[in-house]
Short mmCIF file of C-alpha atoms and ligand atoms in Angstrom, two decimals:
data_model
loop_
_atom_site.label_atom_id
_atom_site.label_comp_id
_atom_site.label_asym_id
_atom_site.label_seq_id
_atom_site.Cartn_x
_atom_site.Cartn_y
_atom_site.Cartn_z
CA MET A 1 41.10 -9.62 -49.98
CA THR A 2 39.13 -11.06 -47.18
CA THR A 3 39.25 -14.82 -47.20
CA TYR A 4 36.94 -16.67 -44.64
CA ASP A 5 38.23 -20.60 -43.77
CA ILE A 6 35.14 -22.10 -43.10
CA ALA A 7 33.71 -25.84 -41.60
CA LEU A 8 31.38 -28.17 -43.07
CA ILE A 9 29.54 -30.43 -40.63
CA GLY A 10 27.61 -33.13 -42.71
CA PHE A 11 29.16 -33.50 -45.97
CA GLY A 12 25.82 -34.87 -47.51
CA GLY A 13 23.99 -33.08 -50.58
CA VAL A 14 23.99 -29.95 -49.36
CA ASN A 15 27.45 -28.79 -47.92
CA ARG A 16 29.02 -31.27 -50.81
CA THR A 17 26.94 -28.92 -52.74
CA LEU A 18 28.44 -25.85 -51.42
CA ALA A 19 31.77 -27.57 -51.39
CA GLU A 20 31.23 -28.03 -55.44
CA LEU A 21 30.24 -24.08 -55.61
CA ILE A 22 33.67 -23.29 -53.95
CA ALA A 23 35.74 -25.42 -56.28
CA THR A 24 34.09 -24.80 -59.61
CA ARG A 25 33.07 -21.09 -58.86
CA GLY A 26 35.16 -20.19 -56.18
CA GLU A 27 37.15 -17.76 -58.27
CA ASP A 28 33.92 -15.85 -59.84
CA LEU A 29 32.71 -15.79 -56.31
CA ARG A 30 35.50 -13.84 -55.08
CA LYS A 31 35.70 -11.67 -58.31
CA GLN A 32 31.93 -10.69 -57.60
CA LEU A 33 31.54 -10.76 -53.83
CA GLY A 34 34.73 -9.60 -52.78
CA PHE A 35 35.78 -12.14 -50.56
CA GLY A 36 37.40 -15.81 -51.15
CA LEU A 37 36.16 -19.21 -49.24
CA ARG A 38 38.47 -22.09 -47.94
CA VAL A 39 37.53 -25.11 -46.52
CA VAL A 40 39.71 -26.15 -43.53
CA ALA A 41 37.41 -28.71 -41.83
CA ILE A 42 34.73 -31.10 -42.94
CA THR A 43 33.10 -33.90 -40.58
CA ASP A 44 30.61 -36.10 -41.77
CA LEU A 45 28.95 -39.29 -39.68
CA ARG A 46 30.31 -41.79 -42.99
CA LEU A 47 33.44 -40.40 -43.60
CA GLY A 48 34.91 -39.26 -40.25
CA SER A 49 36.55 -35.68 -40.05
CA LEU A 50 39.58 -34.19 -41.45
CA VAL A 51 40.89 -30.52 -40.85
CA GLN A 52 43.59 -28.80 -42.70
CA ASP A 53 44.65 -25.23 -41.50
CA GLU A 54 45.93 -24.82 -45.57
CA GLY A 55 42.75 -25.59 -46.79
CA ILE A 56 41.56 -29.20 -48.13
CA ASP A 57 41.76 -30.45 -51.37
CA LEU A 58 38.03 -30.50 -52.64
CA ALA A 59 38.41 -32.24 -55.70
CA MET A 60 40.00 -35.27 -53.20
CA ALA A 61 37.28 -34.69 -50.46
CA LEU A 62 34.01 -34.80 -53.41
CA GLY A 63 35.86 -37.84 -54.46
CA LEU A 64 34.85 -39.64 -51.39
CA GLY A 65 31.42 -40.92 -50.59
CA THR A 66 30.30 -44.42 -52.54
CA GLY A 67 33.18 -46.37 -51.53
CA SER A 68 34.55 -47.36 -47.79
CA GLU A 69 36.92 -45.02 -47.80
CA THR A 70 37.55 -42.33 -45.09
CA PHE A 71 39.34 -39.28 -44.52
CA ALA A 72 41.60 -41.62 -42.10
CA GLU A 73 42.89 -42.82 -45.43
CA HIS A 74 43.85 -38.98 -46.11
CA GLY A 75 45.26 -37.56 -43.18
CA GLY A 76 42.04 -37.27 -40.88
CA SER A 77 39.93 -39.46 -38.81
CA ALA A 78 37.23 -41.87 -39.40
CA GLU A 79 35.82 -40.74 -36.62
CA PRO A 80 33.64 -37.14 -37.16
CA ASP A 81 34.73 -35.80 -33.46
CA ASN A 82 32.17 -32.77 -33.97
CA GLU A 83 32.79 -31.32 -30.78
CA ARG A 84 36.57 -31.35 -31.24
CA VAL A 85 36.61 -30.07 -34.36
CA ILE A 86 34.16 -27.41 -34.18
CA ARG A 87 36.15 -25.99 -31.07
CA SER A 88 39.49 -26.19 -32.07
CA CYS A 89 39.94 -25.67 -35.83
CA THR A 90 40.43 -22.38 -37.34
CA ALA A 91 37.24 -21.69 -39.38
CA ASP A 92 35.93 -18.19 -38.65
CA ILE A 93 32.51 -19.77 -40.09
CA ILE A 94 30.70 -23.21 -39.41
CA CYS A 95 28.28 -24.61 -41.99
CA GLU A 96 26.24 -26.80 -39.93
CA ALA A 97 24.04 -29.32 -42.53
CA THR A 98 23.40 -32.25 -40.41
CA PHE A 99 19.91 -33.81 -39.94
CA THR A 100 16.92 -32.37 -38.44
CA ASN A 101 15.85 -34.05 -34.86
CA PRO A 102 12.25 -32.30 -34.75
CA ASP A 103 12.13 -33.39 -31.15
CA ASP A 104 15.40 -31.36 -29.27
CA GLY A 105 17.11 -29.88 -31.93
CA GLU A 106 20.06 -32.09 -31.71
CA PRO A 107 22.99 -33.08 -31.91
CA ALA A 108 22.94 -29.94 -34.60
CA VAL A 109 21.98 -27.67 -31.44
CA SER A 110 25.19 -28.52 -29.75
CA HIS A 111 27.10 -28.07 -33.00
CA VAL A 112 25.25 -24.37 -33.02
CA GLN A 113 26.50 -24.22 -29.29
CA TRP A 114 30.48 -25.33 -29.19
CA ALA A 115 30.52 -23.07 -32.47
CA LEU A 116 29.45 -19.73 -31.11
CA GLU A 117 31.00 -20.18 -27.42
CA SER A 118 34.38 -20.63 -29.01
CA GLY A 119 33.73 -17.64 -31.37
CA LYS A 120 32.76 -19.17 -34.81
CA SER A 121 30.12 -17.67 -36.70
CA VAL A 122 27.27 -20.28 -37.84
CA CYS A 123 25.36 -20.76 -41.25
CA THR A 124 22.50 -23.29 -40.97
CA THR A 125 20.07 -25.15 -43.19
CA ASN A 126 18.64 -26.94 -40.47
CA LYS A 127 15.50 -26.21 -38.93
CA GLY A 128 15.94 -28.43 -35.58
CA PRO A 129 18.07 -25.81 -33.78
CA VAL A 130 16.42 -22.89 -35.69
CA ALA A 131 13.03 -23.51 -34.35
CA LEU A 132 13.63 -25.22 -30.79
CA ARG A 133 16.33 -22.89 -29.59
CA GLY A 134 16.72 -19.76 -32.31
CA THR A 135 16.29 -17.29 -29.57
CA GLU A 136 18.47 -18.66 -27.04
CA LEU A 137 21.25 -19.08 -29.82
CA THR A 138 21.01 -15.96 -31.56
CA GLU A 139 21.89 -14.19 -28.00
CA LEU A 140 24.84 -16.69 -27.28
CA ALA A 141 25.82 -15.31 -30.85
CA GLU A 142 25.64 -11.98 -29.72
CA ARG A 143 27.30 -11.98 -26.64
CA ASN A 144 30.61 -13.74 -28.13
CA GLY A 145 30.67 -11.07 -31.08
CA VAL A 146 29.87 -13.78 -34.03
CA HIS A 147 26.79 -14.14 -36.57
CA PHE A 148 24.05 -16.84 -36.52
CA GLU A 149 22.06 -17.30 -39.96
CA PHE A 150 19.61 -19.67 -40.95
CA GLU A 151 17.82 -18.72 -44.53
CA GLY A 152 17.94 -22.03 -45.46
CA ALA A 153 15.67 -23.64 -42.55
CA VAL A 154 12.83 -22.26 -44.57
CA MET A 155 12.43 -22.41 -48.18
CA SER A 156 16.05 -23.30 -48.81
CA GLY A 157 17.52 -20.02 -50.73
CA THR A 158 14.68 -18.58 -51.69
CA PRO A 159 15.28 -15.21 -50.09
CA VAL A 160 12.40 -14.70 -47.18
CA ILE A 161 13.41 -14.73 -43.64
CA ARG A 162 16.30 -11.85 -44.12
CA LEU A 163 14.11 -10.12 -46.83
CA ALA A 164 11.28 -9.87 -44.59
CA LYS A 165 13.65 -8.59 -41.73
CA LYS A 166 15.58 -6.32 -44.30
CA MET A 167 12.66 -5.05 -46.70
CA PHE A 168 9.53 -4.38 -44.32
CA ALA A 169 11.42 -2.38 -42.09
CA GLY A 170 8.98 0.69 -41.29
CA LEU A 171 6.01 -1.39 -41.63
CA LYS A 172 4.01 -3.78 -39.49
CA LEU A 173 3.82 -7.26 -40.24
CA ASN A 174 0.40 -8.62 -39.16
CA GLY A 175 0.98 -12.58 -40.30
CA PHE A 176 1.56 -14.89 -43.05
CA GLU A 177 0.08 -17.87 -44.96
CA GLY A 178 2.26 -20.11 -46.98
CA ILE A 179 2.82 -23.24 -48.69
CA LEU A 180 5.82 -24.44 -46.76
CA ASN A 181 6.16 -28.32 -47.88
CA GLY A 182 7.03 -29.08 -52.02
CA THR A 183 6.03 -32.81 -51.25
CA SER A 184 2.64 -32.05 -49.98
CA ASN A 185 1.90 -29.72 -52.10
CA TYR A 186 2.95 -31.89 -55.03
CA VAL A 187 1.24 -35.03 -53.43
CA LEU A 188 -2.22 -32.81 -53.79
CA GLY A 189 -2.10 -31.84 -57.09
CA ARG A 190 -1.59 -35.09 -58.47
CA MET A 191 -4.41 -36.44 -56.63
CA GLU A 192 -6.32 -33.31 -58.46
CA ALA A 193 -5.30 -35.31 -61.11
CA GLY A 194 -6.51 -38.47 -60.39
CA LEU A 195 -3.54 -40.33 -58.41
CA ALA A 196 -4.19 -41.96 -55.50
CA PHE A 197 -2.78 -40.88 -52.53
CA HIS A 198 0.26 -43.34 -52.03
CA GLU A 199 0.72 -43.41 -55.61
CA ALA A 200 1.30 -39.82 -55.32
CA ILE A 201 3.79 -39.93 -52.54
CA SER A 202 5.59 -42.79 -54.28
CA GLU A 203 5.94 -40.33 -57.43
CA ALA A 204 7.39 -37.72 -54.55
CA GLN A 205 9.94 -40.17 -53.17
CA GLN A 206 11.01 -40.89 -56.92
CA LEU A 207 11.37 -36.93 -57.62
CA GLY A 208 13.30 -36.83 -54.65
CA TYR A 209 11.02 -34.32 -52.97
CA ALA A 210 9.52 -36.48 -50.17
CA GLU A 211 11.81 -37.61 -47.16
CA ALA A 212 12.15 -41.50 -46.99
CA ASN A 213 9.87 -41.44 -44.05
CA PRO A 214 7.30 -38.64 -45.89
CA ALA A 215 5.50 -38.34 -42.37
CA ALA A 216 7.32 -35.43 -41.91
CA ASP A 217 6.03 -33.72 -45.15
CA ILE A 218 2.60 -35.20 -45.04
CA GLU A 219 1.64 -34.93 -41.59
CA GLY A 220 2.69 -31.05 -41.09
CA TYR A 221 5.69 -31.56 -38.98
CA ASP A 222 8.14 -29.98 -41.34
CA VAL A 223 5.56 -27.02 -41.64
CA GLN A 224 4.99 -26.71 -38.03
CA LEU A 225 8.55 -25.92 -37.61
CA LYS A 226 8.90 -23.45 -40.58
CA VAL A 227 5.99 -21.76 -39.17
CA LEU A 228 7.71 -21.24 -35.51
CA ILE A 229 10.77 -20.11 -37.08
CA LEU A 230 8.79 -17.57 -39.14
CA ALA A 231 6.44 -16.60 -36.20
CA ASN A 232 9.07 -15.98 -33.81
CA GLU A 233 11.43 -14.40 -36.04
CA LEU A 234 9.49 -12.07 -38.28
CA LEU A 235 6.49 -11.57 -35.95
CA GLY A 236 8.41 -11.56 -32.38
CA ALA A 237 5.95 -14.18 -31.06
CA ARG A 238 7.64 -16.19 -28.04
CA ILE A 239 6.05 -19.20 -28.96
CA GLN A 240 6.71 -22.77 -28.77
CA LEU A 241 6.42 -25.99 -31.25
CA ALA A 242 3.12 -26.90 -29.11
CA ASP A 243 1.91 -23.70 -30.07
CA VAL A 244 1.48 -24.36 -33.69
CA GLN A 245 -1.58 -26.46 -33.76
CA ARG A 246 -0.67 -29.41 -36.53
CA GLN A 247 -2.83 -30.90 -39.25
CA GLY A 248 -1.61 -32.88 -42.49
CA ILE A 249 -3.06 -34.21 -45.52
CA SER A 250 -3.53 -37.77 -45.00
CA SER A 251 -7.36 -37.60 -43.92
CA LEU A 252 -7.75 -35.86 -47.61
CA THR A 253 -9.30 -38.42 -50.18
CA LEU A 254 -9.81 -38.27 -53.80
CA GLU A 255 -13.51 -37.73 -53.27
CA ASP A 256 -12.68 -34.29 -51.00
CA ILE A 257 -10.37 -33.06 -53.84
CA ARG A 258 -12.93 -33.41 -56.39
CA GLU A 259 -15.74 -32.08 -54.30
CA ALA A 260 -13.42 -29.22 -53.60
CA ALA A 261 -12.94 -28.84 -57.34
CA ARG A 262 -16.48 -28.77 -57.99
CA GLU A 263 -16.59 -25.81 -55.93
CA GLY A 264 -14.24 -23.89 -57.34
CA LEU A 265 -11.66 -24.92 -54.46
CA ARG A 266 -8.59 -26.19 -54.36
CA TRP A 267 -7.09 -27.90 -51.03
CA LYS A 268 -3.99 -26.74 -49.51
CA LEU A 269 -1.77 -27.52 -46.65
CA VAL A 270 -1.59 -24.23 -45.25
CA GLY A 271 0.80 -22.69 -42.58
CA SER A 272 -0.23 -19.07 -40.86
CA ALA A 273 0.51 -17.15 -37.97
CA GLU A 274 -1.41 -13.99 -37.46
CA ARG A 275 -0.90 -11.48 -35.02
CA LYS A 276 -4.19 -10.49 -32.74
CA PRO A 277 -5.46 -7.17 -31.28
CA ASP A 278 -3.71 -7.90 -28.24
CA GLY A 279 -0.42 -8.65 -29.43
CA THR A 280 -0.78 -12.20 -29.03
CA VAL A 281 -0.13 -14.65 -31.68
CA THR A 282 -1.65 -17.86 -32.97
CA ALA A 283 -0.19 -20.27 -35.71
CA ALA A 284 -1.16 -23.40 -37.39
CA VAL A 285 -0.75 -25.97 -40.09
CA GLY A 286 -3.48 -27.38 -41.94
CA PRO A 287 -5.52 -28.26 -44.62
CA VAL A 288 -7.36 -25.63 -46.64
CA ALA A 289 -9.81 -25.51 -49.42
CA LEU A 290 -8.85 -22.11 -51.12
CA PRO A 291 -10.63 -20.28 -53.76
CA LEU A 292 -9.07 -20.54 -57.13
CA ASP A 293 -8.24 -16.74 -56.87
CA HIS A 294 -6.30 -17.15 -53.98
CA GLY A 295 -2.69 -16.12 -53.95
CA LEU A 296 -2.02 -19.20 -52.96
CA ALA A 297 -4.01 -21.65 -54.96
CA GLY A 298 -2.20 -21.17 -58.21
CA ILE A 299 1.24 -22.62 -56.50
CA SER A 300 1.98 -25.99 -58.00
CA GLY A 301 4.23 -28.76 -57.87
CA ALA A 302 7.10 -28.72 -55.30
CA THR A 303 6.96 -24.72 -55.46
CA ASN A 304 6.59 -22.97 -51.89
CA ALA A 305 4.87 -19.55 -51.27
CA VAL A 306 4.51 -17.45 -48.35
CA SER A 307 2.41 -14.70 -48.57
CA PHE A 308 2.98 -11.80 -45.78
CA SER A 309 -0.33 -9.70 -44.26
CA THR A 310 1.53 -6.18 -43.87
CA ASP A 311 -0.51 -2.82 -43.03
CA LEU A 312 1.25 -0.33 -45.52
CA LEU A 313 1.72 -2.72 -48.27
CA GLY A 314 -1.26 -5.19 -48.00
CA PRO A 315 -0.25 -8.66 -48.92
CA VAL A 316 3.09 -9.30 -50.38
CA THR A 317 4.15 -12.83 -51.79
CA VAL A 318 7.38 -14.61 -52.46
CA SER A 319 7.64 -17.41 -54.28
CA GLY A 320 10.58 -19.97 -55.17
CA PRO A 321 12.05 -23.17 -54.36
CA GLY A 322 11.50 -25.21 -51.17
CA ALA A 323 13.99 -27.47 -51.51
CA GLY A 324 16.91 -28.85 -53.36
CA ARG A 325 20.58 -29.28 -52.85
CA MET A 326 21.84 -26.57 -55.21
CA GLU A 327 19.15 -24.57 -53.65
CA THR A 328 19.75 -24.92 -50.26
CA ALA A 329 23.29 -24.62 -50.79
CA TYR A 330 22.97 -21.16 -51.70
CA ALA A 331 20.93 -20.08 -48.92
CA LEU A 332 24.55 -20.96 -46.70
CA LEU A 333 26.39 -19.06 -49.79
CA SER A 334 23.67 -16.05 -48.99
CA ASP A 335 24.12 -16.40 -45.01
CA ILE A 336 27.93 -16.16 -45.76
CA ILE A 337 27.09 -13.39 -48.17
CA ALA A 338 25.20 -11.38 -45.10
CA MET A 339 27.89 -12.14 -42.48
CA HIS A 340 30.32 -10.55 -44.77
CA ALA A 341 28.09 -7.59 -45.40
CA LYS A 342 27.28 -7.53 -41.60
CA GLN A 343 31.29 -7.37 -40.95
CA ASN A 344 32.01 -4.54 -43.28
CA ARG A 345 29.39 -2.46 -41.79
CA VAL A 346 31.15 -3.15 -38.24
CA ALA A 347 34.51 -2.39 -39.86
CA ALA A 348 33.06 0.84 -41.31
CA HIS A 349 32.01 2.01 -37.86
CA VAL A 350 35.37 1.19 -36.15
N1 HSE B 401 10.98 -32.29 -47.59
C1 HSE B 401 10.69 -30.50 -47.66
C2 HSE B 401 9.57 -30.48 -48.67
C3 HSE B 401 12.25 -29.97 -48.21
O1 HSE B 401 8.92 -31.17 -49.07
O2 HSE B 401 9.11 -29.19 -49.05
C4 HSE B 401 13.23 -29.73 -46.71
O3 HSE B 401 12.65 -28.71 -45.63
#
């Protein structure tokens, strides 16, 4: 049976949870999926790096974190040394889950490039490299005969990107509109219940939805990246970040929300893109007061949803979690499963 050797770049919540899944459910997954997973390298800003071709003791790695211990005390190094590890380790697949830098996508873009250049497939939950350099990185993967998968970049493990690419074959996708940020949606819901803006944000932070700096969620930057990814990947738009108009929800007052409710409307932060008759694609994120019978008006709390506009089916809506450790770790697993399926299809045609 095939075993894929994997390297975890970034050992925060998402890759840690993937390691936990492999440690606790690896045998079940092997039986169910027909392949095994073995972690042969881990790098992390705080823990350093560890490379063990025969497989890392995941219980040991998962036990590190709160103290001052690093991988140096376990046969590794206190330095992450990402380039050396990514280029020289024996992994088949690099799981990239470092932070998103929305300006240039670094250092994740380099992580992905180093891996693809050295003949390793990549799965990432990182919006930066996909939104800002997605086309180029996909072409690099193709040139090197490896895979680049990124389901978790939008709506975590809820199937959206692959679903639309695979299941909408034969019809025309003309656009989409979605609630793509759980924090802002949660905040709007709590304001509707009467909480002040800052109280709602601090609740979202306590619940772990909002980023430490919630501006990315509240001012629409997070959705801007997600809209860019969906527009380029699914609508074939060749647009840049600046082409996605952006407005957040910070200017909405409790009175705006009350007034909308009186008129049978509900404010939502909506990310959307539309193909125009001339073939160009326009894209935007901003607050929209939706009628209560609109498909996205009932999406509450931190849940996400995206409604695709199709020519043969009309609107098709997918709803599910858009964040969370397990939900995002599952996205990486789903990427590896997709790579395995592609690999088997290639093998069947040789
Ligand atoms: N902070 C984001 C949200 C999750 O609230 O939806 C990651 O994209």
